[in-house]
mmCIF file of C-alpha atoms in Angstrom:
data_model
loop_
_atom_site.group_PDB
_atom_site.id
_atom_site.type_symbol
_atom_site.label_atom_id
_atom_site.label_comp_id
_atom_site.label_asym_id
_atom_site.label_seq_id
_atom_site.Cartn_x
_atom_site.Cartn_y
_atom_site.Cartn_z
ATOM 1 C CA MET C 284 25.413 20.494 -34.898
ATOM 2 C CA PRO C 285 24.056 17.350 -36.650
ATOM 3 C CA GLN C 286 22.630 17.751 -40.118
ATOM 4 C CA GLY C 287 18.976 18.727 -40.253
ATOM 5 C CA TRP C 288 18.741 20.070 -36.694
ATOM 6 C CA LYS C 289 17.134 23.522 -36.653
ATOM 7 C CA PRO C 290 16.687 26.196 -33.963
ATOM 8 C CA THR C 291 12.998 26.140 -33.110
ATOM 9 C CA ARG C 292 10.781 27.964 -30.660
ATOM 10 C CA ILE C 293 8.672 25.510 -28.636
ATOM 11 C CA GLY C 294 5.589 27.636 -29.174
ATOM 12 C CA ASP C 295 5.922 26.980 -32.907
ATOM 13 C CA ILE C 296 5.628 23.184 -32.530
ATOM 14 C CA CYS C 297 2.884 22.889 -29.931
ATOM 15 C CA LYS C 298 -0.278 24.411 -28.484
ATOM 16 C CA THR C 299 -1.072 24.894 -24.796
ATOM 17 C CA ASN C 300 -4.325 24.545 -22.842
ATOM 18 C CA GLN C 301 -6.430 23.676 -25.885
ATOM 19 C CA GLN C 302 -9.533 22.210 -24.244
ATOM 20 C CA THR C 303 -11.453 23.447 -21.207
ATOM 21 C CA TYR C 304 -14.351 21.780 -19.419
ATOM 22 C CA SER C 305 -17.577 23.719 -18.900
ATOM 23 C CA LEU C 306 -19.951 22.947 -16.037
ATOM 24 C CA SER C 307 -22.751 23.105 -18.601
ATOM 25 C CA GLU C 308 -21.468 19.797 -19.982
ATOM 26 C CA LYS C 309 -22.779 18.182 -16.776
ATOM 27 C CA TRP C 310 -20.518 15.164 -16.606
ATOM 28 C CA PRO C 311 -21.933 12.638 -14.083
ATOM 29 C CA PHE C 312 -18.442 12.071 -12.674
ATOM 30 C CA VAL C 313 -14.896 13.339 -13.098
ATOM 31 C CA ASN C 314 -11.495 11.660 -12.788
ATOM 32 C CA TYR C 315 -9.338 14.526 -11.545
ATOM 33 C CA LEU C 316 -5.556 14.849 -11.412
ATOM 34 C CA ASP C 317 -4.143 17.644 -9.242
ATOM 35 C CA THR C 318 -0.641 19.062 -9.648
ATOM 36 C CA GLY C 319 0.629 17.526 -6.406
ATOM 37 C CA ASN C 320 -0.444 14.028 -7.436
ATOM 38 C CA ILE C 321 2.093 13.534 -10.225
ATOM 39 C CA THR C 322 5.879 13.755 -9.903
ATOM 40 C CA GLU C 323 8.277 12.882 -12.709
ATOM 41 C CA ASN C 324 5.452 11.084 -14.521
ATOM 42 C CA ARG C 325 4.534 8.947 -11.492
ATOM 43 C CA ILE C 326 0.893 9.419 -10.468
ATOM 44 C CA SER C 327 0.123 8.948 -6.775
ATOM 45 C CA GLU C 328 -3.626 9.569 -6.929
ATOM 46 C CA ILE C 329 -6.460 10.356 -9.314
ATOM 47 C CA GLN C 330 -9.587 11.536 -7.533
ATOM 48 C CA HIS C 331 -12.868 10.007 -8.692
ATOM 49 C CA LEU C 332 -15.517 12.656 -8.023
ATOM 50 C CA VAL C 333 -19.241 12.024 -8.407
ATOM 51 C CA THR C 334 -21.345 15.011 -9.433
ATOM 52 C CA GLY C 335 -23.869 15.895 -6.749
ATOM 53 C CA GLN C 336 -21.960 14.004 -4.063
ATOM 54 C CA ASP C 337 -18.435 15.400 -4.253
ATOM 55 C CA THR C 338 -17.247 18.964 -4.675
ATOM 56 C CA LEU C 339 -15.446 19.537 -7.957
ATOM 57 C CA PRO C 340 -12.384 21.746 -7.329
ATOM 58 C CA SER C 341 -12.561 25.056 -9.146
ATOM 59 C CA ARG C 342 -9.196 24.233 -10.771
ATOM 60 C CA ALA C 343 -10.534 21.009 -12.320
ATOM 61 C CA ARG C 344 -11.002 22.447 -15.807
ATOM 62 C CA ARG C 345 -8.333 21.226 -18.228
ATOM 63 C CA LYS C 346 -9.210 18.404 -20.633
ATOM 64 C CA VAL C 347 -6.405 16.169 -21.860
ATOM 65 C CA ALA C 348 -5.667 13.780 -24.717
ATOM 66 C CA VAL C 349 -3.165 10.961 -25.227
ATOM 67 C CA ASP C 350 0.426 12.297 -25.528
ATOM 68 C CA ASP C 351 -0.409 15.644 -23.923
ATOM 69 C CA ILE C 352 2.396 16.876 -21.657
ATOM 70 C CA LEU C 353 1.416 18.111 -18.181
ATOM 71 C CA TYR C 354 3.782 20.674 -16.681
ATOM 72 C CA SER C 355 3.009 22.348 -13.358
ATOM 73 C CA THR C 356 3.368 26.108 -13.552
ATOM 74 C CA VAL C 357 3.990 26.370 -9.799
ATOM 75 C CA ARG C 358 7.460 25.677 -8.375
ATOM 76 C CA PRO C 359 8.883 23.894 -11.432
ATOM 77 C CA ASN C 360 11.754 22.477 -9.372
ATOM 78 C CA GLN C 361 9.291 20.173 -7.580
ATOM 79 C CA ARG C 362 8.994 18.317 -10.917
ATOM 80 C CA HIS C 363 5.224 17.891 -11.013
ATOM 81 C CA TYR C 364 5.116 16.908 -14.658
ATOM 82 C CA GLY C 365 4.223 13.932 -16.835
ATOM 83 C CA ILE C 366 2.990 12.779 -20.220
ATOM 84 C CA VAL C 367 -0.482 11.311 -20.691
ATOM 85 C CA LYS C 368 -0.460 7.795 -22.159
ATOM 86 C CA GLU C 369 -3.949 6.783 -21.037
ATOM 87 C CA VAL C 370 -6.975 9.051 -20.692
ATOM 88 C CA LEU C 371 -9.550 7.933 -18.158
ATOM 89 C CA PRO C 372 -13.245 8.615 -18.846
ATOM 90 C CA ASN C 373 -14.202 12.220 -18.035
ATOM 91 C CA MET C 374 -10.631 13.059 -17.098
ATOM 92 C CA LEU C 375 -9.715 16.581 -16.033
ATOM 93 C CA VAL C 376 -6.482 18.038 -14.720
ATOM 94 C CA SER C 377 -5.760 21.150 -12.704
ATOM 95 C CA THR C 378 -5.464 24.572 -14.271
ATOM 96 C CA GLY C 379 -2.157 24.633 -12.385
ATOM 97 C CA PHE C 380 -0.790 22.572 -15.285
ATOM 98 C CA ALA C 381 0.228 23.858 -18.656
ATOM 99 C CA VAL C 382 -1.234 21.189 -20.952
ATOM 100 C CA ILE C 383 1.106 20.998 -23.937
ATOM 101 C CA THR C 384 -0.095 19.384 -27.175
ATOM 102 C CA ALA C 385 2.632 18.742 -29.751
ATOM 103 C CA ASP C 386 2.011 19.286 -33.446
ATOM 104 C CA LYS C 387 2.727 15.717 -34.536
ATOM 105 C CA SER C 388 3.474 16.743 -38.102
ATOM 106 C CA VAL C 389 6.709 18.336 -36.881
ATOM 107 C CA ALA C 390 7.273 17.209 -33.280
ATOM 108 C CA ASP C 391 7.313 13.969 -31.302
ATOM 109 C CA SER C 392 5.532 14.242 -27.939
ATOM 110 C CA ASP C 393 8.006 11.991 -26.110
ATOM 111 C CA PHE C 394 10.968 13.931 -27.467
ATOM 112 C CA LEU C 395 9.406 17.210 -26.348
ATOM 113 C CA TYR C 396 8.553 15.757 -22.922
ATOM 114 C CA TYR C 397 12.113 14.623 -22.299
ATOM 115 C CA TYR C 398 13.497 17.922 -23.526
ATOM 116 C CA LEU C 399 11.365 19.808 -20.986
ATOM 117 C CA THR C 400 12.343 17.480 -18.131
ATOM 118 C CA GLN C 401 16.093 18.043 -18.452
ATOM 119 C CA LYS C 402 17.587 19.465 -15.266
ATOM 120 C CA GLU C 403 18.881 22.594 -16.995
ATOM 121 C CA ILE C 404 15.428 23.320 -18.437
ATOM 122 C CA VAL C 405 13.690 22.723 -15.105
ATOM 123 C CA ASP C 406 16.219 24.965 -13.363
ATOM 124 C CA SER C 407 15.816 27.644 -16.042
ATOM 125 C CA LEU C 408 12.024 27.661 -15.732
ATOM 126 C CA HIS C 409 12.252 27.728 -11.930
ATOM 127 C CA ALA C 410 14.582 30.751 -12.155
ATOM 128 C CA ILE C 411 11.990 32.485 -14.341
ATOM 129 C CA GLY C 412 9.329 31.585 -11.783
ATOM 130 C CA GLU C 413 11.319 33.119 -8.952
ATOM 131 C CA GLN C 414 11.095 36.469 -10.733
ATOM 132 C CA SER C 415 7.282 36.319 -10.755
ATOM 133 C CA VAL C 416 5.208 38.708 -8.683
ATOM 134 C CA SER C 417 3.202 35.908 -7.041
ATOM 135 C CA ALA C 418 3.837 34.684 -3.509
ATOM 136 C CA TYR C 419 5.600 31.551 -4.806
ATOM 137 C CA PRO C 420 7.691 30.732 -7.903
ATOM 138 C CA SER C 421 5.340 30.342 -10.857
ATOM 139 C CA ILE C 422 5.628 30.419 -14.609
ATOM 140 C CA LYS C 423 3.216 31.098 -17.464
ATOM 141 C CA PRO C 424 2.587 28.841 -20.471
ATOM 142 C CA SER C 425 4.249 31.541 -22.556
ATOM 143 C CA ASP C 426 7.489 30.985 -20.617
ATOM 144 C CA ILE C 427 7.522 27.386 -21.883
ATOM 145 C CA GLU C 428 6.466 28.430 -25.384
ATOM 146 C CA GLY C 429 9.311 30.952 -25.490
ATOM 147 C CA LEU C 430 12.027 28.347 -24.970
ATOM 148 C CA GLU C 431 14.162 27.601 -28.017
ATOM 149 C CA LEU C 432 15.660 24.195 -28.807
ATOM 150 C CA MET C 433 17.596 22.577 -31.608
ATOM 151 C CA LEU C 434 14.956 20.367 -33.224
ATOM 152 C CA PRO C 435 16.117 17.263 -35.106
ATOM 153 C CA PRO C 436 14.225 15.774 -38.059
ATOM 154 C CA LEU C 437 11.015 14.039 -37.015
ATOM 155 C CA TYR C 438 12.344 10.488 -37.476
ATOM 156 C CA GLU C 439 15.260 11.275 -35.145
ATOM 157 C CA GLN C 440 12.859 12.724 -32.590
ATOM 158 C CA HIS C 441 10.875 9.473 -32.715
ATOM 159 C CA GLU C 442 14.016 7.405 -32.113
ATOM 160 C CA ILE C 443 15.224 9.598 -29.240
ATOM 161 C CA GLY C 444 11.804 9.550 -27.616
ATOM 162 C CA ARG C 445 11.488 5.793 -28.138
ATOM 163 C CA THR C 446 14.913 5.137 -26.588
ATOM 164 C CA LEU C 447 14.207 7.150 -23.452
ATOM 165 C CA ARG C 448 10.631 5.876 -23.184
ATOM 166 C CA ALA C 449 11.850 2.261 -23.234
ATOM 167 C CA LEU C 450 13.975 2.929 -20.148
ATOM 168 C CA ASP C 451 11.092 4.609 -18.318
ATOM 169 C CA ASP C 452 8.688 1.824 -19.288
ATOM 170 C CA LYS C 453 11.070 -0.754 -17.801
ATOM 171 C CA ILE C 454 11.303 1.308 -14.602
ATOM 172 C CA ALA C 455 7.498 1.528 -14.424
ATOM 173 C CA ASN C 456 7.161 -2.215 -14.992
ATOM 174 C CA ASN C 457 9.623 -3.002 -12.209
ATOM 175 C CA THR C 458 7.774 -0.622 -9.893
ATOM 176 C CA MET C 459 4.479 -2.376 -10.604
ATOM 177 C CA ILE C 460 6.086 -5.772 -9.977
ATOM 178 C CA ASN C 461 7.435 -4.469 -6.658
ATOM 179 C CA HIS C 462 3.944 -3.350 -5.665
ATOM 180 C CA HIS C 463 2.628 -6.857 -6.311
ATOM 181 C CA LEU C 464 5.550 -8.468 -4.477
ATOM 182 C CA GLU C 465 4.844 -6.388 -1.381
ATOM 183 C CA GLN C 466 1.129 -7.159 -1.547
ATOM 184 C CA MET C 467 1.918 -10.870 -1.742
ATOM 185 C CA ALA C 468 4.236 -10.651 1.263
ATOM 186 C CA GLN C 469 1.604 -8.773 3.268
ATOM 187 C CA ALA C 470 -1.047 -11.369 2.421
ATOM 188 C CA ILE C 471 1.253 -14.233 3.449
ATOM 189 C CA TYR C 472 2.062 -12.405 6.705
ATOM 190 C CA ALA C 473 -1.624 -11.824 7.491
ATOM 191 C CA ASP C 474 -2.393 -15.519 7.023
ATOM 192 C CA PHE C 475 0.650 -16.478 9.093
ATOM 193 C CA VAL C 476 -0.133 -14.353 12.169
ATOM 194 C CA ALA C 477 -3.796 -15.388 12.049
ATOM 195 C CA SER C 478 -2.931 -19.074 12.244
ATOM 196 C CA VAL C 479 0.225 -19.313 14.347
ATOM 197 C CA ASP C 480 0.635 -19.575 18.107
ATOM 198 C CA GLY C 481 3.264 -17.604 19.940
ATOM 199 C CA ALA C 482 4.216 -15.375 22.823
ATOM 200 C CA THR C 483 3.474 -11.659 23.046
ATOM 201 C CA MET C 484 6.676 -9.674 23.309
ATOM 202 C CA LYS C 485 7.691 -6.030 23.192
ATOM 203 C CA LEU C 486 9.259 -4.881 19.936
ATOM 204 C CA LYS C 487 12.331 -3.753 21.881
ATOM 205 C CA GLU C 488 13.019 -7.413 22.705
ATOM 206 C CA LEU C 489 13.523 -8.135 18.995
ATOM 207 C CA CYS C 490 15.146 -4.921 17.772
ATOM 208 C CA ALA C 491 17.558 -2.131 18.606
ATOM 209 C CA PHE C 492 16.443 1.461 18.052
ATOM 210 C CA GLN C 493 18.498 4.488 17.095
ATOM 211 C CA GLU C 494 17.264 8.027 16.493
ATOM 212 C CA GLY C 495 18.951 10.168 13.890
ATOM 213 C CA TYR C 496 20.817 13.049 15.493
ATOM 214 C CA VAL C 497 22.794 14.423 12.567
ATOM 215 C CA ASN C 498 21.427 17.907 11.893
ATOM 216 C CA PRO C 499 24.196 20.141 10.516
ATOM 217 C CA SER C 500 23.760 23.887 10.357
ATOM 218 C CA GLN C 501 22.254 24.790 6.988
ATOM 219 C CA SER C 502 24.417 27.915 6.873
ATOM 220 C CA ARG C 503 27.634 25.882 6.759
ATOM 221 C CA THR C 504 28.052 25.058 3.083
ATOM 222 C CA GLU C 505 31.160 22.985 3.824
ATOM 223 C CA TYR C 506 28.928 20.477 5.605
ATOM 224 C CA PHE C 507 27.033 19.422 2.483
ATOM 225 C CA ASP C 508 27.474 17.650 -0.862
ATOM 226 C CA GLY C 509 29.967 15.067 0.352
ATOM 227 C CA ALA C 510 30.082 11.279 0.206
ATOM 228 C CA ILE C 511 27.950 10.473 3.279
ATOM 229 C CA LYS C 512 24.282 9.799 2.594
ATOM 230 C CA TRP C 513 21.972 11.811 4.858
ATOM 231 C CA LEU C 514 18.582 10.209 5.398
ATOM 232 C CA ARG C 515 15.629 12.503 6.020
ATOM 233 C CA ALA C 516 11.908 11.760 6.230
ATOM 234 C CA VAL C 517 11.456 12.881 2.627
ATOM 235 C CA ASP C 518 13.778 10.071 1.504
ATOM 236 C CA ILE C 519 11.810 7.277 3.195
ATOM 237 C CA ASN C 520 10.066 5.767 0.213
ATOM 238 C CA GLU C 521 8.125 2.649 1.308
ATOM 239 C CA SER C 522 10.792 0.646 -0.504
ATOM 240 C CA PHE C 523 14.550 0.034 -0.473
ATOM 241 C CA ILE C 524 16.542 3.220 0.123
ATOM 242 C CA PHE C 525 19.817 3.219 -1.800
ATOM 243 C CA ASP C 526 20.256 6.986 -2.133
ATOM 244 C CA THR C 527 19.323 10.184 -0.345
ATOM 245 C CA SER C 528 18.405 13.553 -1.793
ATOM 246 C CA ARG C 529 21.176 15.273 0.170
ATOM 247 C CA THR C 530 24.624 14.201 1.304
ATOM 248 C CA LEU C 531 27.124 15.357 3.922
ATOM 249 C CA THR C 532 30.862 15.839 4.087
ATOM 250 C CA ASP C 533 32.941 14.258 6.836
ATOM 251 C CA CYS C 534 32.871 17.494 8.808
ATOM 252 C CA GLY C 535 29.104 17.791 8.343
ATOM 253 C CA PHE C 536 28.652 14.300 9.723
ATOM 254 C CA GLY C 537 31.150 14.961 12.490
ATOM 255 C CA SER C 538 29.287 18.118 13.562
ATOM 256 C CA ALA C 539 26.920 15.809 15.470
ATOM 257 C CA GLY C 540 29.801 14.860 17.774
ATOM 258 C CA LYS C 541 29.145 11.740 19.828
ATOM 259 C CA SER C 542 25.689 11.470 18.239
ATOM 260 C CA ALA C 543 27.173 10.901 14.773
ATOM 261 C CA TYR C 544 25.938 7.426 13.912
ATOM 262 C CA LEU C 545 25.640 5.516 10.644
ATOM 263 C CA PHE C 546 22.594 3.346 10.025
ATOM 264 C CA LYS C 547 23.563 -0.041 8.609
ATOM 265 C CA PRO C 548 22.108 -1.887 5.597
ATOM 266 C CA ASN C 549 19.440 -4.511 6.260
ATOM 267 C CA THR C 550 17.681 -2.306 8.794
ATOM 268 C CA ILE C 551 14.452 -0.316 8.727
ATOM 269 C CA ALA C 552 13.862 3.449 8.739
ATOM 270 C CA ILE C 553 10.635 5.047 9.942
ATOM 271 C CA SER C 554 9.689 8.724 9.881
ATOM 272 C CA LYS C 555 8.886 10.158 13.317
ATOM 273 C CA SER C 556 7.512 13.541 12.195
ATOM 274 C CA GLY C 557 6.021 15.163 9.116
ATOM 275 C CA THR C 558 4.311 12.270 7.345
ATOM 276 C CA ILE C 559 4.520 10.066 10.419
ATOM 277 C CA GLY C 560 5.161 6.348 10.006
ATOM 278 C CA ARG C 561 6.583 6.114 6.498
ATOM 279 C CA LEU C 562 8.736 3.004 6.215
ATOM 280 C CA GLY C 563 11.703 1.929 4.146
ATOM 281 C CA PHE C 564 14.580 -0.541 4.072
ATOM 282 C CA VAL C 565 18.015 0.981 4.588
ATOM 283 C CA ALA C 566 20.034 -0.501 1.714
ATOM 284 C CA ASP C 567 23.363 1.251 2.303
ATOM 285 C CA PHE C 568 25.278 2.954 5.090
ATOM 286 C CA MET C 569 23.790 6.381 5.832
ATOM 287 C CA CYS C 570 23.194 8.742 8.728
ATOM 288 C CA GLY C 571 19.815 10.176 9.675
ATOM 289 C CA ASN C 572 18.410 13.466 10.872
ATOM 290 C CA ARG C 573 16.051 14.002 13.812
ATOM 291 C CA ALA C 574 12.961 13.080 11.794
ATOM 292 C CA VAL C 575 14.161 9.488 11.322
ATOM 293 C CA ILE C 576 14.330 6.404 13.565
ATOM 294 C CA ASN C 577 16.390 3.356 12.651
ATOM 295 C CA ILE C 578 15.116 -0.093 13.677
ATOM 296 C CA SER C 579 17.630 -2.933 13.575
ATOM 297 C CA PRO C 580 16.442 -6.517 14.212
ATOM 298 C CA ASN C 581 18.763 -8.440 16.523
ATOM 299 C CA ASN C 582 18.742 -11.231 13.928
ATOM 300 C CA THR C 583 18.807 -9.975 10.336
ATOM 301 C CA ARG C 584 16.970 -13.110 9.169
ATOM 302 C CA ILE C 585 13.780 -11.804 10.806
ATOM 303 C CA LEU C 586 13.962 -8.460 8.947
ATOM 304 C CA PRO C 587 10.956 -9.369 6.712
ATOM 305 C CA PHE C 588 8.883 -10.325 9.763
ATOM 306 C CA VAL C 589 9.637 -7.062 11.582
ATOM 307 C CA TYR C 590 8.984 -4.973 8.480
ATOM 308 C CA LEU C 591 5.655 -6.676 7.761
ATOM 309 C CA TYR C 592 4.629 -6.250 11.395
ATOM 310 C CA LEU C 593 5.439 -2.524 11.283
ATOM 311 C CA LYS C 594 3.632 -2.226 7.946
ATOM 312 C CA SER C 595 0.522 -3.919 9.364
ATOM 313 C CA ARG C 596 0.247 -1.193 12.016
ATOM 314 C CA GLN C 597 1.192 1.747 9.807
ATOM 315 C CA THR C 598 -2.180 3.498 9.979
ATOM 316 C CA GLU C 599 -1.889 3.671 13.791
ATOM 317 C CA TYR C 600 1.338 5.657 13.989
ATOM 318 C CA PRO C 601 -0.106 9.173 13.539
ATOM 319 C CA ASP C 602 -2.432 8.515 16.481
ATOM 320 C CA LEU C 603 0.411 7.133 18.608
ATOM 321 C CA ALA C 604 2.528 10.250 18.046
ATOM 322 C CA VAL C 605 2.585 12.885 20.790
ATOM 323 C CA GLY C 606 3.307 16.614 20.994
ATOM 324 C CA SER C 607 1.364 19.842 21.401
ATOM 325 C CA VAL C 608 2.952 21.852 18.577
ATOM 326 C CA GLN C 609 4.355 19.151 16.316
ATOM 327 C CA LYS C 610 3.558 15.491 16.842
ATOM 328 C CA ASN C 611 6.414 13.003 16.939
ATOM 329 C CA LEU C 612 6.579 9.228 17.014
ATOM 330 C CA TYR C 613 9.220 8.674 19.669
ATOM 331 C CA VAL C 614 11.412 5.600 20.179
ATOM 332 C CA PRO C 615 9.849 4.602 23.552
ATOM 333 C CA ILE C 616 6.436 4.391 21.851
ATOM 334 C CA LEU C 617 7.740 1.975 19.246
ATOM 335 C CA GLN C 618 9.761 -0.015 21.754
ATOM 336 C CA GLU C 619 6.661 -0.835 23.787
ATOM 337 C CA LEU C 620 4.568 -2.116 20.872
ATOM 338 C CA ASP C 621 3.278 -5.653 21.435
ATOM 339 C CA ILE C 622 4.212 -8.217 18.798
ATOM 340 C CA LEU C 623 3.169 -11.848 18.574
ATOM 341 C CA VAL C 624 6.295 -13.954 18.098
ATOM 342 C CA PRO C 625 6.092 -17.698 17.305
ATOM 343 C CA GLU C 626 8.788 -20.133 18.352
ATOM 344 C CA GLU C 627 12.100 -19.536 16.619
ATOM 345 C CA SER C 628 11.991 -22.407 14.112
ATOM 346 C CA VAL C 629 8.509 -21.412 12.921
ATOM 347 C CA LEU C 630 9.501 -17.738 12.716
ATOM 348 C CA LEU C 631 12.645 -18.446 10.706
ATOM 349 C CA GLU C 632 10.768 -20.782 8.376
ATOM 350 C CA PHE C 633 8.279 -17.982 7.660
ATOM 351 C CA CYS C 634 11.060 -15.453 7.066
ATOM 352 C CA ASP C 635 12.880 -17.796 4.705
ATOM 353 C CA SER C 636 9.640 -18.361 2.761
ATOM 354 C CA VAL C 637 9.078 -14.649 2.057
ATOM 355 C CA ALA C 638 12.758 -13.675 1.721
ATOM 356 C CA PRO C 639 12.802 -14.324 -2.079
ATOM 357 C CA LEU C 640 9.967 -11.796 -2.535
ATOM 358 C CA PHE C 641 11.977 -9.126 -0.731
ATOM 359 C CA GLU C 642 15.171 -10.074 -2.564
ATOM 360 C CA GLN C 643 13.452 -9.693 -5.945
ATOM 361 C CA TRP C 644 11.949 -6.395 -4.793
ATOM 362 C CA LYS C 645 15.398 -5.149 -3.788
ATOM 363 C CA ASN C 646 16.946 -6.299 -7.072
ATOM 364 C CA ASN C 647 14.252 -4.478 -9.054
ATOM 365 C CA VAL C 648 14.891 -1.263 -7.117
ATOM 366 C CA ALA C 649 18.622 -1.613 -7.781
ATOM 367 C CA GLU C 650 17.917 -2.167 -11.483
ATOM 368 C CA ASN C 651 15.660 0.894 -11.577
ATOM 369 C CA ARG C 652 18.469 2.900 -10.041
ATOM 370 C CA THR C 653 20.801 1.816 -12.861
ATOM 371 C CA LEU C 654 18.150 2.462 -15.518
ATOM 372 C CA SER C 655 17.520 5.958 -14.147
ATOM 373 C CA GLN C 656 21.224 6.740 -14.156
ATOM 374 C CA THR C 657 21.483 5.485 -17.735
ATOM 375 C CA ARG C 658 18.508 7.587 -18.846
ATOM 376 C CA ASP C 659 19.850 10.693 -17.097
ATOM 377 C CA ALA C 660 23.260 10.217 -18.696
ATOM 378 C CA LEU C 661 21.786 9.705 -22.173
ATOM 379 C CA LEU C 662 19.251 12.532 -21.999
ATOM 380 C CA PRO C 663 21.490 15.600 -22.447
ATOM 381 C CA ARG C 664 23.697 13.813 -24.999
ATOM 382 C CA LEU C 665 20.713 12.797 -27.123
ATOM 383 C CA MET C 666 19.085 16.209 -26.858
ATOM 384 C CA SER C 667 22.264 18.011 -27.912
ATOM 385 C CA GLY C 668 22.979 15.675 -30.818
ATOM 386 C CA GLU C 669 26.286 14.587 -29.262
ATOM 387 C CA LEU C 670 24.957 11.024 -29.346
ATOM 388 C CA SER C 671 23.054 10.074 -32.497
ATOM 389 C CA VAL C 672 20.320 7.486 -32.895
ATOM 390 C CA ALA C 673 19.707 8.408 -36.519
ATOM 391 C CA ASP C 674 21.270 5.191 -37.786
ATOM 392 C CA HIS C 675 19.472 2.904 -35.353
ATOM 393 C CA GLY C 676 16.027 1.402 -35.467
ATOM 394 C CA ASN C 677 13.694 1.457 -38.440
ATOM 395 C CA ALA C 678 12.092 4.860 -37.998
ATOM 396 C CA LYS C 679 13.524 6.264 -41.226
#
């Protein structure tokens, strides 16, 4: 063990749930973060609630400060955690979070955050939660406080936290750039279709459609954790899809028989059930399950045009889906969608004009993938002291 690293109980270097909001404070509005709206430090939504107009959830009670760590106490393996770097006015978070405040005289908040987000720690806390008496896996703040770690000197904590934070900041910056790139492409598309003449065609005249039919038996362990990427609705990310959360072996893929089919890169995936109409670019060879439809333009040069068309109608897909028990967006529904198509030279000129935006978007996603892999490889080595940053930087 490196010099100066000491066994330390987490409860000795932090406090949990320090500040609670009282209705008697009568805030005129609240910016509220629920547990389901943050995953691995990525916030999907903060609800702005106006007192007297909106109902404040009973769980909206925890106050937060900069560098507080938010850790959901329900189903830890769903990774609803993050670290606060900006506090909005009148900000509250759910009581479903343990709000962890590091004692900065002995602990670095970023270091502690990354320690708690290691896979082995998440798995350990989830295992504790599965022993709880509640209807679903849940932990108590004391379960986090009871964890013991080897704590390096404060300056080393700062350097470790700074190193890992730099990687995450770059990932966040790329993600923001991608958001702007997509918005730009959508704006250009909207102007284009509003000003161009063309013929109305059916989408099936421009694209081939393939439903995913690979649904191996979950009881056959030999079917899973192989080299074949298995695309499910949960993996469709409104971006470029390089990886899937689960993979199949050759025999798992082959269990679909004649329906075993690999989606090709430079095609589009859309979810047909669950959250209906989620879109993504297939960026590698992968098969799909029954909740996924693959859309392949006959000419790959018009991929941006087809994607932007599908994106422009995204809010309609839940209403187009059919089914009495579970609604599904079936291939024939998509095939019959009307699409305005200009003459070929005009269409290709448009696609070539927006192609650099999509190429940069794809490159940023690929870079984020590499950065994430680098961070995940560094994390356990830095936390164990196997890799030292003590001699780097100017934190000493």
